[in-house]
Coordinates of C-alpha atoms in Angstrom, one line a residue:
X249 CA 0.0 0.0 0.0
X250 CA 1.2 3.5 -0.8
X251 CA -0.1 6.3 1.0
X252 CA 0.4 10.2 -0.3
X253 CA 1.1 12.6 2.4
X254 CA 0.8 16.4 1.9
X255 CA 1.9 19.1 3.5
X256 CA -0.3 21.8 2.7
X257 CA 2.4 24.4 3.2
X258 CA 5.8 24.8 1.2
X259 CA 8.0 24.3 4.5
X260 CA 10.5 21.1 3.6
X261 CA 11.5 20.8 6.6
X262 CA 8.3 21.1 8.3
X263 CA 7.3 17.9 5.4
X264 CA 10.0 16.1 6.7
X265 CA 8.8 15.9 10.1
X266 CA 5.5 15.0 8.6
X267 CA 6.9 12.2 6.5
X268 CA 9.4 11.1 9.8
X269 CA 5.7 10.5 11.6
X270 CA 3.8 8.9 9.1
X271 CA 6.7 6.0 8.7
X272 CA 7.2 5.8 12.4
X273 CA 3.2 4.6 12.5
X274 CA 2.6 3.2 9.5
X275 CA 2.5 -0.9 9.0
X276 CA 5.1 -3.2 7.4
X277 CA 4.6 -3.0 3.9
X278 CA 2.6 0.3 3.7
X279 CA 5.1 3.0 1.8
X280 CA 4.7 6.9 2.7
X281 CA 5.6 9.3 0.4
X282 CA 5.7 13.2 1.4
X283 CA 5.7 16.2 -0.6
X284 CA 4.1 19.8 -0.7
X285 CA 2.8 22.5 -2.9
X286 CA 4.9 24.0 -5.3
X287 CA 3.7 27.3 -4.5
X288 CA 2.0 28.8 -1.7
X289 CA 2.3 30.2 1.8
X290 CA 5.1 28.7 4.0
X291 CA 2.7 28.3 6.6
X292 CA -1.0 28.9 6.9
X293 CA -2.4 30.6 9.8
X294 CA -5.5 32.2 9.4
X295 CA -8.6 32.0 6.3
X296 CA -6.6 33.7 3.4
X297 CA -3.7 31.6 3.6
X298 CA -5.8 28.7 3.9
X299 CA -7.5 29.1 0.5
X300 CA -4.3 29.9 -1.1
X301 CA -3.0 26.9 0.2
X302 CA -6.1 24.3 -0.6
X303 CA -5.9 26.0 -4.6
X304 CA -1.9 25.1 -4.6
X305 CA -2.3 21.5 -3.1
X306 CA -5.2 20.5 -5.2
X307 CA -3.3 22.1 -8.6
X308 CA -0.1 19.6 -6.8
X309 CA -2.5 16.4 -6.8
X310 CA -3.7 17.7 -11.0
X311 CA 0.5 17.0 -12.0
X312 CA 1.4 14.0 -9.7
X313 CA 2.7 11.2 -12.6
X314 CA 2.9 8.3 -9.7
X315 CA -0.1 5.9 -8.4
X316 CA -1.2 5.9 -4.7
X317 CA -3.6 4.3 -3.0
X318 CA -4.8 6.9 -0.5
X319 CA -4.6 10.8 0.4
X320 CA -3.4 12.1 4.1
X321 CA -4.1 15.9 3.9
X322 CA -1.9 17.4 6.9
X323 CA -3.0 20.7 7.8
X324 CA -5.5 21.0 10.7
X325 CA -8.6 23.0 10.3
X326 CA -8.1 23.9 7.0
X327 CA -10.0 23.8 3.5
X328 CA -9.6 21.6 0.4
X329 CA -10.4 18.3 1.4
X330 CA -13.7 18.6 0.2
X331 CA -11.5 19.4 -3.6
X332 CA -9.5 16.8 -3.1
X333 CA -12.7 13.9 -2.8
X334 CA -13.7 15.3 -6.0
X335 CA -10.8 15.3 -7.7
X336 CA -9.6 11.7 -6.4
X337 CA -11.1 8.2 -7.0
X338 CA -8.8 7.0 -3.6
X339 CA -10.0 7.8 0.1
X340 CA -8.9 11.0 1.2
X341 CA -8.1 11.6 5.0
X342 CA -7.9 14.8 6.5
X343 CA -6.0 15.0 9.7
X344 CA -8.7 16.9 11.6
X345 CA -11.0 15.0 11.6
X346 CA -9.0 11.7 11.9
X347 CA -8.1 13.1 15.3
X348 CA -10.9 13.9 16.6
X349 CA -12.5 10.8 15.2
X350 CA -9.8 8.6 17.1
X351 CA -9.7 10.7 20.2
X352 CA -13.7 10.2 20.9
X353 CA -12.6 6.5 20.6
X354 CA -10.7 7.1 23.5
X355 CA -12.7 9.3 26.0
X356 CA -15.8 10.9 26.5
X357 CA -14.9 14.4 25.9
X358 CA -11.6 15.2 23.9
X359 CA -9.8 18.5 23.4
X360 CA -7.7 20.5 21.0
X361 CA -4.4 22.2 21.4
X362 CA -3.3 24.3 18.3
X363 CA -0.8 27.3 17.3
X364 CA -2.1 30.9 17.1
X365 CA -5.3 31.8 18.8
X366 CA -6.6 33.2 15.6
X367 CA -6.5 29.3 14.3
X368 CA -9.0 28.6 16.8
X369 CA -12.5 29.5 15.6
X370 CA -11.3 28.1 11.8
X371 CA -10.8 24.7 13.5
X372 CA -14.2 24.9 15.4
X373 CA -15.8 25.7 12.5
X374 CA -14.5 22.7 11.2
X375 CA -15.6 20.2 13.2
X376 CA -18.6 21.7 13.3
X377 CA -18.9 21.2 9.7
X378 CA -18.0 17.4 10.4
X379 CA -20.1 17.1 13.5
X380 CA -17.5 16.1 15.7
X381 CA -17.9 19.9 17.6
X382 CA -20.5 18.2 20.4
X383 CA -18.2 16.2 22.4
X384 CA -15.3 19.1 22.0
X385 CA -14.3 20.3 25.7
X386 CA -12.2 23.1 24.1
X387 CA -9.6 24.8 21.6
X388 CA -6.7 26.3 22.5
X389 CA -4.1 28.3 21.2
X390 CA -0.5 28.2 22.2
X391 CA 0.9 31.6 20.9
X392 CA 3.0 29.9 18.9
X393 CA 3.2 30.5 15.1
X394 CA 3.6 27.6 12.7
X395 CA 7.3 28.1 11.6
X396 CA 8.3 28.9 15.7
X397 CA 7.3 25.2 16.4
X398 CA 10.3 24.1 14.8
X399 CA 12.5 26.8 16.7
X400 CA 13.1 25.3 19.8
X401 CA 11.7 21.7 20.5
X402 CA 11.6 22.0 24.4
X403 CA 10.4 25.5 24.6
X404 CA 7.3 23.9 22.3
X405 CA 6.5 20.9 24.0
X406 CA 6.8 23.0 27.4
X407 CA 4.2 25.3 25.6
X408 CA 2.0 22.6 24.7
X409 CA 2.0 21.0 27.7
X410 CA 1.1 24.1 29.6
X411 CA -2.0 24.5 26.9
X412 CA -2.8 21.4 27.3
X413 CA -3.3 20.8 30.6
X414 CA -5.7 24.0 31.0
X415 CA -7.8 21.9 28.5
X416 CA -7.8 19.1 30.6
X417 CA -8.9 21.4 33.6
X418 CA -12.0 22.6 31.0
X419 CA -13.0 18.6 30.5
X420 CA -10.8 17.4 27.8
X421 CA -10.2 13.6 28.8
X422 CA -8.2 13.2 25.2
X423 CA -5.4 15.6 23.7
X424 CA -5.5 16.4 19.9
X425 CA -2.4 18.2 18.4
X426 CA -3.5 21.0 16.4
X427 CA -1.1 20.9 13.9
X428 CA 1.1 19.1 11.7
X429 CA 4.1 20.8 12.8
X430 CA 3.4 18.9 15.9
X431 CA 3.6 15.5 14.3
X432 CA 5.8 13.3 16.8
X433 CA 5.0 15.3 20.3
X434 CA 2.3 12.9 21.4
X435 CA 4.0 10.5 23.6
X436 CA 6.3 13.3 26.0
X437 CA 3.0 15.4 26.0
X438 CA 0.8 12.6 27.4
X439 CA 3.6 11.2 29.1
X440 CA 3.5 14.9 31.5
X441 CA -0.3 15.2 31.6
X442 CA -1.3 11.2 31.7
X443 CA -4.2 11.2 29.1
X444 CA -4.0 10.1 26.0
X445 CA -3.1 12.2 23.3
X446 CA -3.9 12.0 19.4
X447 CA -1.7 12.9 17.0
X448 CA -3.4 13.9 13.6
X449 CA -0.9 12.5 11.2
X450 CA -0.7 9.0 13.2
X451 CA -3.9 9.0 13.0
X452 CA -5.2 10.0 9.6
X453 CA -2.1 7.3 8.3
X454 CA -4.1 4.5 10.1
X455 CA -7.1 5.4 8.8
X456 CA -6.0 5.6 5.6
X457 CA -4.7 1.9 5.8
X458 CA -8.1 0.6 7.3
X459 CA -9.8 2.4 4.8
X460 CA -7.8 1.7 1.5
X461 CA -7.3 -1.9 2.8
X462 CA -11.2 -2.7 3.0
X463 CA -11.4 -1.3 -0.4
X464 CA -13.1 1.2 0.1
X465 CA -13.1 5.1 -1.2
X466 CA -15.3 8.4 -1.0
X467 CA -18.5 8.1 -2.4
X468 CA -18.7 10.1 -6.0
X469 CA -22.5 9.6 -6.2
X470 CA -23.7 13.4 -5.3
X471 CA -21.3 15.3 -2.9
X472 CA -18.1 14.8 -4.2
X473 CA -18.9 13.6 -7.8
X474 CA -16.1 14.1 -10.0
X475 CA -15.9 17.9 -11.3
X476 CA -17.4 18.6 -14.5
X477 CA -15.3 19.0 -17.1
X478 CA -14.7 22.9 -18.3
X479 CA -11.6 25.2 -19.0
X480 CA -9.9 26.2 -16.1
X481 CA -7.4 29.3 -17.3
X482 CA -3.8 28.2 -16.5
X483 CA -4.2 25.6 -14.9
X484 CA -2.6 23.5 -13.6
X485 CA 0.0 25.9 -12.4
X486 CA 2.1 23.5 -11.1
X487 CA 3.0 22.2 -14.8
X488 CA 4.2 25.6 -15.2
X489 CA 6.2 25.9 -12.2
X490 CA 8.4 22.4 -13.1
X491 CA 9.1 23.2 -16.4
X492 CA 10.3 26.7 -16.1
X493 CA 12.3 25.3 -12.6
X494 CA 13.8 22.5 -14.7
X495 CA 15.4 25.2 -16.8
X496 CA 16.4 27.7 -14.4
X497 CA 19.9 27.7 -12.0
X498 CA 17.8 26.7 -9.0
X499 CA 16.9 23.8 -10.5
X500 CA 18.8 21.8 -7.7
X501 CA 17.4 24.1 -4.7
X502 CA 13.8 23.0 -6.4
X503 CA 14.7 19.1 -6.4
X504 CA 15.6 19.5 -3.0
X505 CA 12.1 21.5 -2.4
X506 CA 10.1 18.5 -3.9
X507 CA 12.2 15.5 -2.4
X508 CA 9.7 11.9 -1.6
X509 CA 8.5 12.4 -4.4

């Protein structure tokens, strides 16, 4: 089995620590392959950056020349998966909602920990959407930004244990890590706090092989039917992008850019 992983910014190293997660958890025999947008913000935090971000990753899925057999989309809280279904005849995995899925597996009430307060009513609005807001004890925001995560590894876990634990004071009896920057935090944080907590790239990545391996994949009756074909003006973009990086100098600083792929 072969499972695509996306970052939905253009941060390589922040895809790397995606992709490092995602092969930690996933089974013998299950291959994960990494990459991100071409173009794009280098991290989303907030609506506009979001969109920007959901147009760049489903123009990346139009120009992929490889097979796979499902779609882990890691950005928490943000749009395009709802593209992606469409676009896709393989099952497509979102790690919002995979987390919060597995987390009310696990406890009666579950919580989220995320990055910049202003992330906060985005992600409630999506699990609203997905009607996983009910049994939600609380969001939180760390004050961290996306990119900081990576700054300094104990002054973020610190941070997210500290977070963390006032959700658990408001109910939470499960921890869901906000972000994909925080792929591979789970076990020190729960460790600290002693509940369980959910990381949404483990967790979409074993969905994903449950899913894929019973065969399954989104239903393309009505919802996410396939998009009707029309012209869309320059697109893709991506196919633009490659070819006119192939020719240019920074050819190798773009190869290293697109690597796992």
């Amino acid at each position: 089995m072969r499972i695509l992983v996306m970052n939905p910014n253009t941060t390589a190293s922040m895809t790397a620590s995606i992709r490092a997660t995602a092969t930690a958890v996933a089974s013998p025999g299950t291959e994960i392959i990494a990459t991100e947008p071409l173009w794009g913000p280098e991290s989303i935090e907030g609506h506009f950056e979001g969109y920007l971000s959901a147009a760049a990753v489903l123009d990346r899925l139009t120009t992929l020349d490889f097979s796979y057999d499902a779609l882990v989309m890691a950005g928490f809280g943000e749009p395009g998966r709802e593209g992606a279904q469409e676009l896709l005849d393989v099952p497509v995995l979102d790690i919002t909602e995979s987390a919060a899925q597995m987390a009310m597996m696990l406890g009666h009430s579950y919580g989220v920990v995320t990055t910049l307060d202003r992330a906060v009513p985005q992600i409630r609005d999506r699990l609203l959407t997905a009607g996983l807001l009910q049994r939600c004890a609380g969001v939180r925001g760390t004050g961290l930004g996306v990119l900081e995560l990576e700054e300094d590894a104990d002054r973020t876990t610190r941070i997210i244990i500290e977070t963390a634990r006032e959700v658990v004071r408001d109910g939470a009896e499960v921890i869901c890590l906000g972000c994909g920057g925080m792929a591979g935090l789970q076990e020190r944080v729960s460790a600290e706090l002693g509940v369980p907590v959910v990381d949404g790239v483990a967790a979409a990545v074993k969905f994903a092989e449950a899913v894929a391996g019973l065969g399954l994949a989104t239903s393309a009756v009505r919802s996410f039917a396939a998009p009707r074909p029309k012209r869309i003006g320059s697109w893709p973009l991506s196919a633009h992008l490659s070819l006119s990086a192939a020719s240019s100098p920074r050819n190798a600083e773009f190869s290293s850019q697109t690597s796992g792929i």
